[in-house]
CSV table of C-alpha atoms in Angstrom, one decimal:
chain,number,residue,atom,x,y,z
A,1,MET,CA,0.0,0.0,0.0
A,2,ILE,CA,1.4,3.4,-1.0
A,3,PHE,CA,-0.3,6.6,0.3
A,4,TYR,CA,0.6,9.8,-1.4
A,5,PHE,CA,-0.1,13.5,-1.6
A,6,SER,CA,1.0,15.8,-4.5
A,7,GLY,CA,0.4,19.3,-5.7
A,8,THR,CA,2.4,19.9,-8.9
A,9,GLY,CA,2.9,16.2,-9.8
A,10,ASN,CA,6.4,15.6,-8.5
A,11,THR,CA,5.4,13.3,-5.7
A,12,LYS,CA,2.6,11.7,-7.8
A,13,TRP,CA,5.2,10.7,-10.3
A,14,ALA,CA,7.5,9.2,-7.7
A,15,ALA,CA,4.7,7.3,-6.1
A,16,GLU,CA,3.5,5.9,-9.5
A,17,GLN,CA,7.0,4.7,-10.2
A,18,LEU,CA,7.1,2.8,-6.9
A,19,ALA,CA,3.6,1.4,-7.5
A,20,LEU,CA,4.7,0.2,-11.0
A,21,SER,CA,7.8,-1.4,-9.6
A,22,THR,CA,6.4,-3.0,-6.5
A,23,GLY,CA,2.9,-3.8,-7.6
A,24,ASP,CA,1.6,-2.2,-4.5
A,25,VAL,CA,-1.8,-0.3,-4.5
A,26,LEU,CA,-1.6,3.4,-4.8
A,27,ARG,CA,-3.9,5.5,-2.7
A,28,TYR,CA,-4.4,9.3,-2.8
A,29,ILE,CA,-4.5,10.7,0.8
A,30,PRO,CA,-7.2,13.4,0.2
A,31,GLU,CA,-9.5,10.8,-1.3
A,32,GLU,CA,-8.8,8.5,1.7
A,33,LEU,CA,-9.6,11.3,4.1
A,34,ALA,CA,-12.9,12.0,2.3
A,35,LYS,CA,-14.0,8.4,2.6
A,36,GLY,CA,-13.6,8.5,6.3
A,37,GLU,CA,-12.7,4.8,6.5
A,38,LEU,CA,-9.1,4.9,7.7
A,39,GLU,CA,-8.4,1.4,8.9
A,40,TYR,CA,-6.0,-0.6,6.8
A,41,SER,CA,-4.9,-4.2,7.1
A,42,LEU,CA,-1.8,-5.1,5.2
A,43,GLN,CA,-1.4,-8.5,3.5
A,44,GLU,CA,1.4,-10.8,4.7
A,45,GLY,CA,4.7,-9.3,3.5
A,46,GLU,CA,3.0,-6.2,2.0
A,47,ARG,CA,4.9,-2.9,2.2
A,48,LEU,CA,3.5,0.3,3.6
A,49,GLY,CA,4.8,3.5,1.9
A,50,PHE,CA,4.2,7.2,2.4
A,51,CYS,CA,5.1,9.7,-0.4
A,52,PHE,CA,4.7,13.4,0.1
A,53,PRO,CA,6.2,16.8,-0.9
A,54,THR,CA,8.2,18.8,1.6
A,55,HIS,CA,6.2,21.9,2.5
A,56,GLY,CA,8.4,24.5,4.3
A,57,TRP,CA,10.8,21.7,5.3
A,58,GLN,CA,8.0,19.8,7.0
A,59,PRO,CA,5.5,17.1,6.0
A,60,PRO,CA,2.3,18.7,4.7
A,61,ARG,CA,-0.4,19.2,7.3
A,62,ILE,CA,-2.8,16.9,5.4
A,63,VAL,CA,-0.3,14.1,5.5
A,64,ARG,CA,0.2,14.5,9.3
A,65,GLU,CA,-3.6,14.6,9.7
A,66,PHE,CA,-4.1,11.4,7.8
A,67,ILE,CA,-1.5,9.5,9.8
A,68,ARG,CA,-3.1,10.7,13.1
A,69,LYS,CA,-6.5,9.5,12.0
A,70,ALA,CA,-5.6,6.3,10.3
A,71,THR,CA,-5.0,2.8,11.8
A,72,PHE,CA,-2.6,0.3,10.2
A,73,HIS,CA,-2.5,-3.4,11.0
A,74,SER,CA,0.2,-6.0,10.3
A,75,VAL,CA,2.9,-3.6,9.2
A,76,SER,CA,6.1,-5.5,8.6
A,77,TYR,CA,8.0,-3.0,6.4
A,78,LEU,CA,7.5,0.8,6.2
A,79,TYR,CA,9.2,3.4,4.1
A,80,ALA,CA,8.7,7.0,3.2
A,81,LEU,CA,9.7,9.3,0.3
A,82,THR,CA,9.6,13.0,0.2
A,83,THR,CA,10.2,15.3,-2.8
A,84,CYS,CA,11.9,18.7,-2.3
A,85,GLY,CA,13.2,21.6,-4.3
A,86,ASP,CA,16.7,21.4,-2.8
A,87,ASN,CA,16.6,19.9,0.6
A,88,MET,CA,14.1,18.7,3.2
A,89,GLY,CA,15.6,19.6,6.5
A,90,HIS,CA,14.2,17.4,9.3
A,91,ALA,CA,10.9,16.7,7.6
A,92,MET,CA,11.4,12.9,8.0
A,93,ARG,CA,12.1,13.4,11.7
A,94,ILE,CA,8.6,15.0,12.1
A,95,LEU,CA,7.0,12.2,10.0
A,96,ASN,CA,8.5,9.6,12.3
A,97,LYS,CA,7.3,11.5,15.3
A,98,GLU,CA,3.8,11.2,13.9
A,99,LEU,CA,4.3,7.5,13.1
A,100,GLY,CA,5.7,6.9,16.5
A,101,LYS,CA,2.4,7.7,18.1
A,102,GLN,CA,1.1,4.5,16.5
A,103,GLY,CA,4.3,2.5,17.4
A,104,LEU,CA,5.6,2.8,13.8
A,105,HIS,CA,8.9,4.0,12.3
A,106,THR,CA,10.3,4.1,8.9
A,107,ASP,CA,12.6,1.2,7.9
A,108,ALA,CA,13.9,3.3,5.0
A,109,ALA,CA,13.5,7.0,4.2
A,110,PHE,CA,14.3,8.9,1.0
A,111,ALA,CA,14.4,12.4,-0.3
A,112,VAL,CA,14.2,13.0,-4.1
A,113,VAL,CA,15.2,16.5,-5.3
A,114,MET,CA,12.8,17.7,-8.0
A,115,PRO,CA,12.1,21.0,-9.7
A,116,GLU,CA,11.2,23.8,-7.3
A,117,SER,CA,7.6,24.8,-7.1
A,118,ASN,CA,7.4,27.1,-4.0
A,119,VAL,CA,6.6,30.7,-4.9
A,120,CYS,CA,5.8,31.8,-1.4
A,121,PHE,CA,9.2,32.9,-0.2
A,122,SER,CA,11.0,35.9,-1.9
A,123,PHE,CA,14.3,34.0,-1.7
A,124,LEU,CA,13.0,30.9,-3.5
A,125,HIS,CA,12.8,30.9,-7.2
A,126,LEU,CA,11.6,28.4,-9.8
A,127,ASP,CA,14.3,26.5,-11.6
A,128,THR,CA,15.4,27.3,-15.1
A,129,PRO,CA,14.4,24.8,-17.8
A,130,GLU,CA,17.9,23.5,-17.9
A,131,ARG,CA,18.0,23.0,-14.2
A,132,GLU,CA,14.6,21.3,-14.3
A,133,ARG,CA,16.0,18.8,-16.9
A,134,GLN,CA,19.0,18.1,-14.7
A,135,LYS,CA,17.0,17.5,-11.6
A,136,ILE,CA,14.5,15.2,-13.4
A,137,ALA,CA,17.3,13.2,-15.0
A,138,ALA,CA,18.9,12.7,-11.6
A,139,ALA,CA,15.5,11.8,-10.0
A,140,GLN,CA,14.9,9.1,-12.7
A,141,GLU,CA,18.2,7.4,-11.7
A,142,GLN,CA,17.5,7.8,-8.0
A,143,ILE,CA,14.0,6.4,-8.2
A,144,ARG,CA,15.3,3.3,-9.9
A,145,HIS,CA,17.6,2.7,-6.9
A,146,ILE,CA,14.8,3.5,-4.4
A,147,CYS,CA,12.6,0.9,-6.1
A,148,GLU,CA,15.3,-1.7,-5.7
A,149,VAL,CA,15.7,-0.9,-2.0
A,150,VAL,CA,12.0,-1.1,-1.4
A,151,ASN,CA,11.5,-4.3,-3.4
A,152,GLN,CA,14.3,-5.9,-1.4
A,153,LYS,CA,12.9,-4.5,1.9
A,154,GLN,CA,16.2,-3.1,2.9
A,155,ARG,CA,16.3,-1.6,6.4
A,156,GLY,CA,18.2,1.1,8.1
A,157,ILE,CA,18.4,3.2,4.9
A,158,GLU,CA,18.4,7.0,5.1
A,159,ASP,CA,18.9,8.5,1.7
A,160,LEU,CA,18.1,12.1,2.7
A,161,VAL,CA,19.1,15.6,1.7
A,162,LYS,CA,18.8,17.6,4.9
A,163,GLY,CA,20.7,20.7,3.9
A,164,ALA,CA,23.4,22.7,5.7
A,165,ILE,CA,21.2,23.9,8.6
A,166,PRO,CA,18.3,21.4,8.8
A,167,TYR,CA,17.2,22.5,12.3
A,168,THR,CA,16.9,26.2,11.2
A,169,TYR,CA,15.2,25.2,7.9
A,170,THR,CA,12.5,23.0,9.6
A,171,TYR,CA,11.9,24.6,13.0
A,172,VAL,CA,12.7,28.3,12.4
A,173,ILE,CA,12.0,29.2,8.8
A,174,GLY,CA,9.7,26.2,8.3
A,175,GLY,CA,8.0,26.8,11.6
A,176,TYR,CA,7.1,30.3,10.5
A,177,TYR,CA,6.0,29.1,7.0
A,178,ASN,CA,3.8,26.4,8.4
A,179,LYS,CA,2.2,28.6,11.0
A,180,HIS,CA,1.6,31.7,8.9
A,181,LEU,CA,1.7,30.8,5.2
A,182,ILE,CA,-0.4,27.7,5.1
A,183,THR,CA,-3.5,29.6,4.3
A,184,ASP,CA,-5.7,30.6,1.3
A,185,LYS,CA,-5.7,34.3,2.3
A,186,HIS,CA,-2.8,35.2,0.0
A,187,PHE,CA,-4.4,33.8,-3.2
A,188,TRP,CA,-6.1,36.1,-5.7
A,189,VAL,CA,-7.3,35.9,-9.2
A,190,ASP,CA,-6.9,38.2,-12.2
A,191,GLU,CA,-10.5,38.1,-13.4
A,192,ASP,CA,-9.5,39.6,-16.8
A,193,ALA,CA,-7.2,36.6,-17.4
A,194,CYS,CA,-9.5,33.9,-15.9
A,195,ILE,CA,-11.3,31.8,-18.5
A,196,LEU,CA,-13.8,30.3,-16.0
A,197,CYS,CA,-12.6,26.7,-16.7
A,198,GLY,CA,-13.0,25.6,-13.0
A,199,LEU,CA,-9.8,23.5,-13.2
A,200,CYS,CA,-8.5,25.1,-9.9
A,201,ALA,CA,-11.6,24.0,-8.0
A,202,ARG,CA,-11.5,20.5,-9.5
A,203,LEU,CA,-7.9,20.0,-8.6
A,204,CYS,CA,-8.0,21.4,-5.0
A,205,PRO,CA,-7.4,18.4,-2.8
A,206,VAL,CA,-9.4,19.8,0.1
A,207,ASN,CA,-12.3,21.3,-1.8
A,208,ASP,CA,-11.3,24.8,-0.7
A,209,ILE,CA,-12.3,26.6,-4.0
A,210,GLU,CA,-15.7,27.3,-5.3
A,211,GLY,CA,-17.2,29.1,-8.3
A,212,ALA,CA,-15.6,30.7,-11.4
A,213,PRO,CA,-13.8,33.0,-11.1
A,214,PRO,CA,-12.6,31.0,-8.1
A,215,GLN,CA,-13.3,32.0,-4.6
A,216,TRP,CA,-11.4,30.5,-1.7
A,217,ARG,CA,-13.5,29.4,1.3
A,218,HIS,CA,-11.2,30.7,4.0
A,219,ASN,CA,-12.2,27.9,6.3
A,220,GLY,CA,-8.7,26.8,7.4
A,221,SER,CA,-8.6,23.7,5.1
A,222,CYS,CA,-6.0,25.0,2.6
A,223,THR,CA,-2.8,23.0,2.5
A,224,ASN,CA,-1.0,25.7,0.3
A,225,CYS,CA,0.0,22.9,-2.1
A,226,LEU,CA,-0.2,25.5,-4.9
A,227,ALA,CA,-2.0,23.1,-7.3
A,228,CYS,CA,-4.5,25.9,-8.2
A,229,TYR,CA,-1.7,28.4,-8.8
A,230,HIS,CA,0.6,26.2,-10.9
A,231,HIS,CA,-2.1,24.3,-12.9
A,232,CYS,CA,-4.1,27.5,-14.0
A,233,PRO,CA,-3.9,27.4,-17.8
A,234,LYS,CA,-3.8,31.2,-18.1
A,235,HIS,CA,-1.7,31.9,-14.9
A,236,ALA,CA,-4.7,33.9,-13.6
A,237,ILE,CA,-4.1,32.8,-10.0
A,238,HIS,CA,-1.5,34.5,-8.0
A,239,TRP,CA,-0.1,34.3,-4.5
A,240,GLY,CA,0.7,37.5,-2.6
A,241,LYS,CA,2.2,40.5,-4.3
A,242,MET,CA,4.9,38.6,-6.1
A,243,LYS,CA,4.2,37.5,-9.7
A,244,ARG,CA,6.2,34.4,-10.3
A,245,GLY,CA,6.2,31.7,-12.9
A,246,GLN,CA,4.5,28.3,-12.9
A,247,TYR,CA,5.7,24.7,-12.7
A,248,VAL,CA,3.9,21.5,-13.4
A,249,LEU,CA,5.5,18.1,-14.0
A,250,SER,CA,4.1,16.8,-17.3
A,251,ILE,CA,4.9,14.5,-20.2
A,252,SER,CA,6.8,17.3,-21.8
A,253,ASN,CA,9.4,16.8,-19.1
A,254,SER,CA,10.2,13.5,-21.0
A,255,LEU,CA,9.9,11.3,-17.9
A,256,SER,CA,10.1,7.6,-18.8
A,257,LYS,CA,8.4,4.9,-16.8
A,258,THR,CA,10.6,3.0,-14.4
A,259,LYS,CA,10.6,-0.7,-15.0
């Protein structure tokens, strides 16, 4: 069983590669939360995997909420994979703290560097097309190795990219980010550019958007995954005062399937 969350497609791609390689069932965390039936019994020898993007050097709130609410039976091997723009700080430490409340801990943990998608910090910038290609090529090689490790159920593996100052990233900068910037209050729409397609509302993992032009509900559910921002076909959705570019992982990135 592989549980995943993804905004721009980076983590979804990684989770799909693991599912193709292992044959394990892929489950989308927002859909699981919507069902409300969060009790899972694993088959004998079945792996349990979590795949998520790093949000402000921490696991996304929706992933942490899912783990707190879910119950897992007969777990014999557990691994986690996070995607990040450059590094993930102590995100995996926080994940394991949540898992530990259920007596669980990762047997293997991975971080896969993918193209940057965070547009909420002035000091973070989207990658150039060339840098995107370099990151994706490296990620393809890494995911093949990760699939081997997971298929063989290797334990004690930590293939992480914590960065130079992981504590500061996660608990200082990331603490501010996750406390103050995980909100829909900074999103706005250029109604002259909006084509009323409704894609943003359909893609929102927490049903936080309604209408066309879009209106955010401001009910505290937003995960700030930026799916609405990056997927908008006319770039009519913006975040804050900065006008930055868009990034979505697509077939045009020439990603091949991992065998």
